[in-house]
Structure formats: structure tokens, C-alpha cells
CSV table of C-alpha atoms in Angstrom, one decimal:
chain,number,residue,atom,x,y,z
X,1,MET,CA,105.8,89.4,108.9
X,2,PRO,CA,104.4,92.7,107.6
X,3,ARG,CA,102.8,95.0,110.1
X,4,VAL,CA,99.0,94.9,110.1
X,5,VAL,CA,96.9,97.9,111.0
X,6,PRO,CA,93.4,97.0,112.2
X,7,SER,CA,90.5,99.1,111.0
X,8,GLN,CA,88.8,101.6,113.4
X,9,GLU,CA,85.7,99.4,113.3
X,10,GLU,CA,87.7,96.4,114.5
X,11,VAL,CA,89.5,98.4,117.2
X,12,GLY,CA,86.1,99.6,118.5
X,13,ARG,CA,84.7,96.0,118.4
X,14,ARG,CA,87.6,94.7,120.5
X,15,LYS,CA,86.8,97.3,123.2
X,16,ILE,CA,83.3,96.0,123.8
X,17,VAL,CA,82.3,93.6,126.5
X,18,GLY,CA,79.4,91.5,125.1
X,19,ILE,CA,76.2,91.4,127.2
X,20,ASN,CA,74.0,88.5,126.2
X,21,ALA,CA,70.8,87.1,127.7
X,22,GLU,CA,72.6,84.6,129.9
X,23,THR,CA,76.4,85.3,129.5
X,24,VAL,CA,79.0,88.0,129.4
X,25,THR,CA,81.8,87.7,126.8
X,26,ASP,CA,85.1,89.3,125.8
X,27,VAL,CA,85.8,90.4,129.4
X,28,THR,CA,89.6,90.4,129.0
X,29,SER,CA,91.7,93.1,127.4
X,30,THR,CA,93.4,92.0,124.2
X,31,ASP,CA,95.5,95.1,123.3
X,32,PHE,CA,98.9,93.8,124.4
X,33,PRO,CA,102.0,92.9,122.4
X,34,ASN,CA,102.0,89.7,120.4
X,35,ASN,CA,98.3,89.0,121.0
X,36,TYR,CA,97.4,89.7,117.3
X,37,PRO,CA,100.0,88.5,114.7
X,38,GLY,CA,101.6,91.4,112.8
X,39,GLU,CA,100.0,94.1,115.0
X,40,ASP,CA,102.1,96.5,117.2
X,41,HIS,CA,100.5,97.0,120.6
X,42,ALA,CA,103.5,98.2,122.5
X,43,TRP,CA,102.6,101.0,125.0
X,44,ASN,CA,103.2,104.4,123.5
X,45,LEU,CA,103.0,107.7,125.5
X,46,GLU,CA,101.8,109.8,122.6
X,47,LYS,CA,99.1,107.2,121.8
X,48,PHE,CA,98.0,107.1,125.4
X,49,ARG,CA,97.9,110.9,125.7
X,50,ASP,CA,95.8,111.1,122.5
X,51,GLY,CA,93.3,108.5,123.8
X,52,LEU,CA,93.0,109.7,127.4
X,53,ARG,CA,89.9,111.8,128.2
X,54,ILE,CA,88.2,113.0,131.4
X,55,GLU,CA,84.8,114.5,131.2
X,56,PHE,CA,82.7,115.7,134.2
X,57,HIS,CA,79.0,115.1,134.0
X,58,HIS,CA,78.0,116.5,137.5
X,59,ASN,CA,80.2,118.4,139.9
X,60,ASP,CA,79.0,119.5,143.3
X,61,PRO,CA,81.2,119.8,146.5
X,62,LEU,CA,79.6,116.6,147.9
X,63,LEU,CA,78.9,114.7,144.7
X,64,ALA,CA,80.8,114.3,141.4
X,65,SER,CA,80.2,112.1,138.4
X,66,PHE,CA,82.7,111.9,135.5
X,67,SER,CA,84.0,109.7,132.8
X,68,LEU,CA,87.6,108.4,132.6
X,69,VAL,CA,88.3,107.2,129.0
X,70,GLY,CA,91.3,105.4,127.6
X,71,VAL,CA,92.8,103.6,130.6
X,72,ASP,CA,92.9,99.9,131.6
X,73,ALA,CA,90.7,98.6,134.4
X,74,SER,CA,93.8,98.2,136.7
X,75,ILE,CA,94.4,102.0,136.5
X,76,ALA,CA,90.8,102.9,137.0
X,77,ASN,CA,90.5,100.6,140.0
X,78,ALA,CA,93.8,102.0,141.5
X,79,PHE,CA,92.2,105.5,141.5
X,80,ARG,CA,89.0,104.1,143.1
X,81,ARG,CA,91.0,102.3,145.9
X,82,ILE,CA,93.2,105.3,146.5
X,83,MET,CA,90.2,107.6,146.9
X,84,ILE,CA,88.8,105.2,149.5
X,85,ALA,CA,91.9,104.2,151.5
X,86,ASP,CA,94.9,106.5,150.9
X,87,ILE,CA,93.8,110.2,151.0
X,88,PRO,CA,94.2,111.6,154.6
X,89,THR,CA,91.5,113.2,156.5
X,90,LEU,CA,90.9,114.4,160.1
X,91,ALA,CA,88.7,112.4,162.4
X,92,ILE,CA,88.1,111.8,166.1
X,93,GLU,CA,90.5,109.2,167.4
X,94,THR,CA,90.5,109.4,171.2
X,95,VAL,CA,87.6,110.3,173.5
X,96,PHE,CA,88.2,111.1,177.2
X,97,ILE,CA,84.9,110.7,179.0
X,98,ASN,CA,84.6,112.7,182.2
X,99,ASN,CA,80.9,112.1,182.8
X,100,ASN,CA,78.3,110.2,180.8
X,101,THR,CA,74.9,109.5,182.5
X,102,SER,CA,73.0,109.1,179.2
X,103,VAL,CA,71.6,105.8,178.2
X,104,ILE,CA,74.3,105.3,175.5
X,105,GLN,CA,77.3,103.3,176.7
X,106,ASP,CA,80.7,105.0,176.7
X,107,GLU,CA,82.1,102.8,173.9
X,108,VAL,CA,79.1,103.2,171.7
X,109,LEU,CA,79.1,107.0,172.2
X,110,ALA,CA,82.8,107.1,171.4
X,111,HIS,CA,82.2,105.1,168.2
X,112,ARG,CA,79.4,107.4,167.1
X,113,LEU,CA,81.6,110.5,167.7
X,114,GLY,CA,84.4,108.9,165.6
X,115,LEU,CA,82.2,108.6,162.6
X,116,ILE,CA,81.1,112.2,162.5
X,117,PRO,CA,82.7,113.9,159.4
X,118,PHE,CA,84.4,117.2,160.1
X,119,LYS,CA,85.7,120.0,157.9
X,120,GLY,CA,88.2,122.8,158.4
X,121,GLY,CA,90.7,125.1,156.6
X,122,ARG,CA,92.3,123.1,153.7
X,123,ASP,CA,95.7,124.7,154.2
X,124,GLY,CA,95.7,123.9,157.9
X,125,ILE,CA,94.7,120.3,157.4
X,126,ASP,CA,97.1,119.7,154.5
X,127,ASN,CA,100.2,121.7,155.5
X,128,PHE,CA,100.1,122.6,159.2
X,129,LEU,CA,98.8,119.4,160.7
X,130,LYS,CA,101.2,116.5,160.7
X,131,TRP,CA,100.8,112.8,161.5
X,132,TRP,CA,100.3,111.7,165.1
X,133,ARG,CA,102.3,108.6,166.2
X,134,LYS,CA,100.5,106.2,168.5
X,135,PRO,CA,102.9,105.6,171.5
X,136,GLU,CA,104.4,102.2,172.1
X,137,PRO,CA,103.6,100.5,175.4
X,138,GLY,CA,105.3,102.3,178.2
X,139,GLU,CA,105.7,105.5,176.2
X,140,ASP,CA,103.9,108.8,176.9
X,141,ALA,CA,101.7,110.1,174.1
X,142,GLU,CA,102.9,113.4,172.5
X,143,TYR,CA,100.1,115.9,171.8
X,144,PHE,CA,101.1,119.2,170.1
X,145,ASP,CA,99.2,121.8,168.1
X,146,HIS,CA,100.6,120.4,164.9
X,147,ASN,CA,99.3,116.8,165.4
X,148,THR,CA,96.2,117.0,167.6
X,149,VAL,CA,93.0,118.9,167.4
X,150,LYS,CA,91.0,119.2,170.6
X,151,LEU,CA,87.2,119.2,170.8
X,152,VAL,CA,84.8,119.4,173.7
X,153,LEU,CA,81.3,118.2,174.2
X,154,ASP,CA,79.6,119.4,177.5
X,155,VAL,CA,75.8,119.3,177.6
X,156,GLU,CA,73.3,118.6,180.3
X,157,CYS,CA,69.5,118.0,179.9
X,158,THR,CA,67.3,120.3,182.0
X,159,GLU,CA,63.6,121.0,182.2
X,160,ASN,CA,62.4,124.0,180.1
X,161,PRO,CA,60.4,126.3,182.5
X,162,ASP,CA,58.8,128.1,179.5
X,163,ALA,CA,57.3,124.9,178.1
X,164,ALA,CA,53.5,124.7,177.8
X,165,ALA,CA,51.6,122.6,180.4
X,166,ASP,CA,50.2,120.3,177.7
X,167,GLU,CA,53.4,120.1,175.7
X,168,THR,CA,54.5,116.5,174.7
X,169,ASP,CA,57.4,117.2,172.4
X,170,PRO,CA,60.7,116.4,174.3
X,171,THR,CA,62.7,119.0,172.4
X,172,LYS,CA,60.3,121.7,173.7
X,173,LEU,CA,59.8,120.2,177.2
X,174,TYR,CA,63.6,120.0,177.9
X,175,ASN,CA,66.8,121.8,177.0
X,176,HIS,CA,69.3,119.6,175.2
X,177,ALA,CA,66.9,116.7,174.9
X,178,HIS,CA,68.7,115.9,171.7
X,179,VAL,CA,72.5,116.2,171.5
X,180,TYR,CA,73.7,117.1,168.0
X,181,ALA,CA,77.0,117.4,166.3
X,182,LYS,CA,76.6,121.2,166.4
X,183,ASP,CA,77.0,121.0,170.2
X,184,ILE,CA,80.7,119.9,169.8
X,185,GLU,CA,83.0,122.9,170.3
X,186,PHE,CA,86.4,123.3,168.7
X,187,THR,CA,89.2,124.5,171.2
X,188,PRO,CA,92.2,125.8,169.3
X,189,ILE,CA,95.6,125.4,170.8
X,190,GLY,CA,98.9,126.9,169.9
X,191,GLN,CA,99.0,128.2,166.3
X,192,GLN,CA,95.8,126.4,165.3
X,193,SER,CA,93.7,129.6,165.5
X,194,LYS,CA,95.9,131.0,162.7
X,195,TYR,CA,94.7,128.2,160.3
X,196,PHE,CA,91.3,127.3,161.8
X,197,SER,CA,89.2,130.4,162.5
X,198,GLY,CA,86.0,131.9,161.1
X,199,GLU,CA,84.7,129.8,158.2
X,200,ASN,CA,87.9,127.7,158.4
X,201,ALA,CA,87.3,126.6,162.0
X,202,ILE,CA,87.0,122.8,162.6
X,203,GLN,CA,83.3,122.0,162.6
X,204,PRO,CA,81.0,119.1,161.7
X,205,VAL,CA,80.1,118.9,158.0
X,206,HIS,CA,76.5,118.2,159.0
X,207,PRO,CA,75.6,120.0,162.3
X,208,ASP,CA,72.3,118.2,162.7
X,209,ILE,CA,73.8,114.7,163.1
X,210,LEU,CA,72.1,113.2,166.2
X,211,ILE,CA,74.5,111.9,168.8
X,212,ALA,CA,72.3,111.0,171.8
X,213,LYS,CA,68.9,111.7,173.4
X,214,MET,CA,68.8,112.7,177.1
X,215,ARG,CA,66.3,113.5,179.8
X,216,PRO,CA,66.6,115.8,182.8
X,217,GLY,CA,69.4,114.8,185.2
X,218,GLN,CA,71.5,113.3,182.4
X,219,LYS,CA,74.8,114.8,181.3
X,220,ILE,CA,77.5,114.2,178.7
X,221,ASP,CA,80.9,115.8,179.5
X,222,LEU,CA,83.9,114.7,177.4
X,223,THR,CA,87.0,115.8,175.5
X,224,MET,CA,88.1,114.5,172.1
X,225,HIS,CA,91.3,114.4,170.2
X,226,MET,CA,91.4,114.4,166.4
X,227,HIS,CA,94.2,113.2,164.3
X,228,LYS,CA,95.0,112.7,160.6
X,229,GLY,CA,94.6,109.2,159.2
X,230,VAL,CA,93.7,107.2,156.1
X,231,GLY,CA,90.9,104.9,155.3
X,232,SER,CA,93.1,101.9,155.2
X,233,ASP,CA,93.5,102.3,159.0
X,234,HIS,CA,89.8,102.9,159.7
X,235,ALA,CA,86.7,103.8,157.6
X,236,LYS,CA,86.2,107.0,159.6
X,237,PHE,CA,89.2,108.5,157.9
X,238,SER,CA,87.9,107.8,154.3
X,239,PRO,CA,87.1,111.0,152.5
X,240,VAL,CA,84.3,109.4,150.5
X,241,ALA,CA,81.0,107.8,151.5
X,242,THR,CA,81.1,106.0,148.1
X,243,ALA,CA,83.6,105.9,145.3
X,244,SER,CA,82.5,103.6,142.5
X,245,TYR,CA,82.7,103.2,138.7
X,246,ARG,CA,80.8,101.3,136.0
X,247,LEU,CA,81.6,100.6,132.4
X,248,MET,CA,79.9,102.7,129.7
X,249,PRO,CA,76.9,100.8,128.3
X,250,THR,CA,76.6,100.4,124.5
X,251,ILE,CA,73.3,99.7,122.7
X,252,ASN,CA,73.5,98.9,119.0
X,253,ILE,CA,70.1,98.6,117.2
X,254,THR,CA,71.0,96.3,114.3
X,255,GLN,CA,67.6,96.1,112.7
X,256,PRO,CA,64.8,98.7,112.6
X,257,VAL,CA,62.3,98.6,115.5
X,258,LEU,CA,59.1,100.3,114.4
X,259,GLY,CA,55.6,101.1,115.5
X,260,LYS,CA,54.2,99.3,118.5
X,261,ASP,CA,57.4,97.4,118.9
X,262,ALA,CA,59.3,100.7,119.2
X,263,GLU,CA,57.0,101.9,122.0
X,264,LYS,CA,57.5,98.5,123.8
X,265,PHE,CA,61.3,98.7,123.2
X,266,VAL,CA,61.4,102.1,125.0
X,267,LYS,CA,59.8,100.6,128.1
X,268,CYS,CA,62.6,98.0,128.3
X,269,PHE,CA,65.1,100.7,129.3
X,270,PRO,CA,65.3,103.4,132.0
X,271,LYS,CA,63.8,106.7,131.0
X,272,GLY,CA,65.9,108.7,128.6
X,273,VAL,CA,67.9,105.8,127.2
X,274,ILE,CA,65.8,105.1,124.1
X,275,GLY,CA,63.7,107.7,122.2
X,276,LEU,CA,61.1,107.6,119.4
X,277,GLU,CA,61.6,109.4,116.1
X,278,LYS,CA,59.6,109.4,112.8
X,279,VAL,CA,61.1,107.7,109.8
X,280,THR,CA,62.2,110.4,107.4
X,281,ARG,CA,61.5,110.4,103.6
X,282,LYS,CA,65.2,110.0,103.0
X,283,GLU,CA,65.5,106.9,105.2
X,284,ALA,CA,62.4,105.4,103.6
X,285,ALA,CA,63.9,105.9,100.2
X,286,THR,CA,67.2,104.4,101.0
X,287,GLU,CA,67.5,100.9,99.7
X,288,GLY,CA,68.6,98.3,102.3
X,289,SER,CA,67.9,100.6,105.3
X,290,GLY,CA,65.0,98.5,106.5
X,291,TYR,CA,62.8,101.6,106.5
X,292,GLU,CA,61.4,101.2,103.0
X,293,GLY,CA,57.7,101.9,102.9
X,294,HIS,CA,57.6,103.1,106.6
X,295,GLU,CA,57.8,106.9,106.1
X,296,GLY,CA,56.2,108.7,109.0
X,297,GLU,CA,56.2,105.7,111.3
X,298,VAL,CA,57.9,105.9,114.7
X,299,LYS,CA,61.2,104.1,115.2
X,300,ALA,CA,63.4,103.4,118.2
X,301,VAL,CA,66.7,105.3,118.5
X,302,VAL,CA,69.4,105.4,121.1
X,303,LYS,CA,69.4,108.7,123.0
X,304,ASN,CA,71.6,108.4,126.1
X,305,PRO,CA,73.2,105.0,126.7
X,306,MET,CA,75.0,106.3,129.8
X,307,LEU,CA,71.6,106.1,131.7
X,308,ASP,CA,71.2,102.4,131.0
X,309,THR,CA,71.5,100.0,133.9
X,310,VAL,CA,72.1,97.0,131.5
X,311,SER,CA,69.1,95.1,132.9
X,312,ARG,CA,68.9,93.0,129.6
X,313,GLU,CA,65.1,93.4,129.8
X,314,CYS,CA,64.9,93.8,126.0
X,315,LEU,CA,66.6,90.4,125.5
X,316,ARG,CA,63.7,88.7,127.3
X,317,HIS,CA,61.4,89.5,124.4
X,318,ASP,CA,61.7,87.4,121.2
X,319,GLU,CA,60.8,90.3,118.9
X,320,PHE,CA,64.0,92.1,120.0
X,321,LYS,CA,66.6,89.3,120.3
X,322,ASP,CA,68.0,89.7,116.8
X,323,LYS,CA,67.5,93.5,116.6
X,324,VAL,CA,69.8,94.8,119.3
X,325,LYS,CA,73.2,94.1,120.7
X,326,LEU,CA,74.1,95.2,124.2
X,327,GLY,CA,77.6,95.7,125.6
X,328,ARG,CA,79.9,97.8,127.8
X,329,ARG,CA,83.0,99.7,126.6
X,330,ARG,CA,86.0,98.2,128.4
X,331,ASP,CA,88.0,101.5,128.6
X,332,HIS,CA,85.2,103.9,129.5
X,333,PHE,CA,84.7,104.2,133.2
X,334,ILE,CA,81.9,106.3,134.7
X,335,TYR,CA,82.8,107.3,138.3
X,336,GLN,CA,80.5,108.5,141.0
X,337,VAL,CA,82.3,110.0,144.0
X,338,GLU,CA,80.4,111.1,147.1
X,339,SER,CA,82.5,113.2,149.5
X,340,THR,CA,81.9,113.1,153.2
X,341,GLY,CA,82.6,116.9,153.2
X,342,GLN,CA,86.2,117.4,154.2
X,343,TRP,CA,87.3,117.3,150.6
X,344,ASP,CA,85.5,118.6,147.5
X,345,SER,CA,84.4,115.6,145.5
X,346,ASP,CA,86.4,116.6,142.4
X,347,ALA,CA,89.5,117.4,144.5
X,348,ILE,CA,89.4,113.8,145.8
X,349,PHE,CA,90.0,112.4,142.3
X,350,LEU,CA,92.8,114.9,141.6
X,351,GLU,CA,94.5,114.0,144.9
X,352,ALA,CA,94.2,110.3,143.9
X,353,VAL,CA,96.0,111.0,140.7
X,354,ALA,CA,98.8,112.8,142.6
X,355,HIS,CA,99.0,109.8,145.0
X,356,LEU,CA,99.3,107.3,142.2
X,357,LYS,CA,102.0,109.4,140.6
X,358,GLU,CA,104.0,109.5,143.8
X,359,LYS,CA,103.6,105.7,144.2
X,360,ALA,CA,105.0,105.3,140.7
X,361,LYS,CA,108.0,107.5,141.5
X,362,ARG,CA,108.7,105.4,144.6
X,363,LEU,CA,108.5,102.2,142.6
X,364,GLU,CA,110.8,103.6,139.9
X,365,GLN,CA,113.4,104.5,142.5
X,366,GLN,CA,113.1,101.1,144.1
X,367,VAL,CA,113.7,99.4,140.8
X,368,PHE,CA,116.8,101.7,140.2
X,369,ASP,CA,118.1,100.8,143.6
X,370,MET,CA,117.6,97.1,143.0
X,371,VAL,CA,119.4,97.2,139.7
X,372,ARG,CA,122.4,99.0,141.3
């Protein structure tokens, strides 16, 4: 059978997931060998490299948004899951409570402390600190400077002698009425001061996280041990608050939407998705364009489909049902990664790529060993 080369229009059509008023169609990838007679869809490195694209739309230390184009959903989802569950961070694992006379129970207090995100020197966390092994029953735990970070929280609520007689605000009436994350002190041991000092010291990402409220006579005195861990063990080790993706929306206006209909059409989408432009003289003079005789009237045009939430609102109106086609591009993933602060948001994705590469190498070696 002679080899068939599909047109670019056909290739583009196959990548679209159809969004209809009540259904979603073409949800499965079809670009695999022997699916289309005469077409060659064998995986090719050069073709993959040419089609792969990464574009950042927003990049702050705590929030990044970017597009990953040209990969299958299985790869995109692998990156998402690695960002959530496989990238190591530092978090409080053990709390030794010496005294707690606040109204918060010991176990609740320990849980709140464990969920506070911390940051520190990147080199120290990545290269100096090693994994801590939980001891087996009957074994003694081994705590060293290279596997354990020590924190101390020692606060007592007392009356403020300088408070006004008619003062009602507890934070002014008392000292340490509110206990915050900034009250936690890092105590370096061994060589830790070499890696965690100054701006690189271990400290809460958000110092104003409220831990507890106290009144005079109440005290919290405890010591904490931090260890490296991954999100698959506990959510407190996850470097992200959220890591999600969605498919790129597509909006294809198949017939002109003019005048009052165009203004109504704009309101069917989030702000910025659809815009209004005037029909030009050239468009009005083009036979078969649908704009004949409408020079100067406003028309609806697609401005930024990425902002669309694919609510399908336009398909509820009869005047638009045959004039627009909605879809999502199957190989265009729009990620949003919100870091908890220990990693920069863009570095989390790069680390996920490195992790997936390492997993692939291990799988390759295991296949070689199996063949031998």
C-alpha cells in the first residue's frame, strides 16, 4: 500500500477534542502506528523534537503558568504527578513537647506545625542534607547534622504592663497572645551553619502563619526535628500547593457573527476571549466571505482562547449553534504550578523533568537486565 501523507488541516483536526452542547467527542489519541491505513505514525525523535514547545506565560517564585505543547497526556500527567509526589522537601516530622498549656491539644499542635512550609539554602537542602531512616522497632533513632534539622518553639503569654486601661485588643493587652511561625527558632548543629546562615537560614516561608492563641499563664515549649521527604509519603512534603493542567481551548467561528449578535456573543465568554472589530471594505467586497454588504458593522473575532473556561454558554443560544465550534487541543497543556515556597515554581517543573528522565534510565536498565 502506498504511503499516505495527511494534510496539515487534517492533522490539526485530529488533535481537537470536540466540545458539543451535551457531549465531548474524539477524546482518544489516534496518532499511533496502523491506525490510519497507509500512514506512518511510528515515533520519531526528530519529529518529536520539532513539535515540542514550552512557553511560560507567568513566572513568579510562588506561581508559574506555562504551556507544554507536543506531548501525549500520559507524559503531561507524569510531570504533574512527579511535581506533587516525588520532589523532596524539608518539613517537620517529629515534635517533642516539653510543655503545652495552651487550649490546643498536643497532637493538633504537632499537626499544625508539620504543615508549615519552610525554606532554606538550596545547596544545603539538595546536597548536604541526606535522607533520614525511620528506626525499626527496638532500634535507636540516628540523628546527625546531615539528616536532621532542629527547631525550637518556646513562648509564654504574659500581661503587658504598658497596655492602656481601656484596651480590648488581646495582642496589645498581652505578650505572645498569638503564636506565629516567626516565633520558631532554627538551631544549627554540626556543619549546618555553613549551609544555613543569613538569608539561607531555615525559616518559615510565611512568618505570619498563626499557630496558636494563648492567654496569661499559658506556655508552649517544644523541640522539632525536620527531615527530607516526598509528597507520596505525606502531603506536608509536597513542594506545591497546586499543580494542575488543562487543555488549550479552541474557538472556531464558522459563520459571521455581526451587530447585536456579536455583542451578545462576547458576553457568552470570559472577558478577553472574544473581541469586536469592524468589517473592513476588503472583507465586505470578498465574495463568499459572509460579510458582503456589512462594511462598518461590528463582528465577533477570537482574541485569546487561552482565557476561555469552556463553559459552552454560547451553545445554549440558537443563533450561535451553527456559527461556532468549540474544542480543546489534545497535545497543548496549560500548567499552573503554585509553589509552597521551598522551591521556585519554575524549578519544580525542571526538577520533574529530571526525575522522569532518571525513572526512564532505571526502566531501561531493568529491561536490559531482564533480557540478559
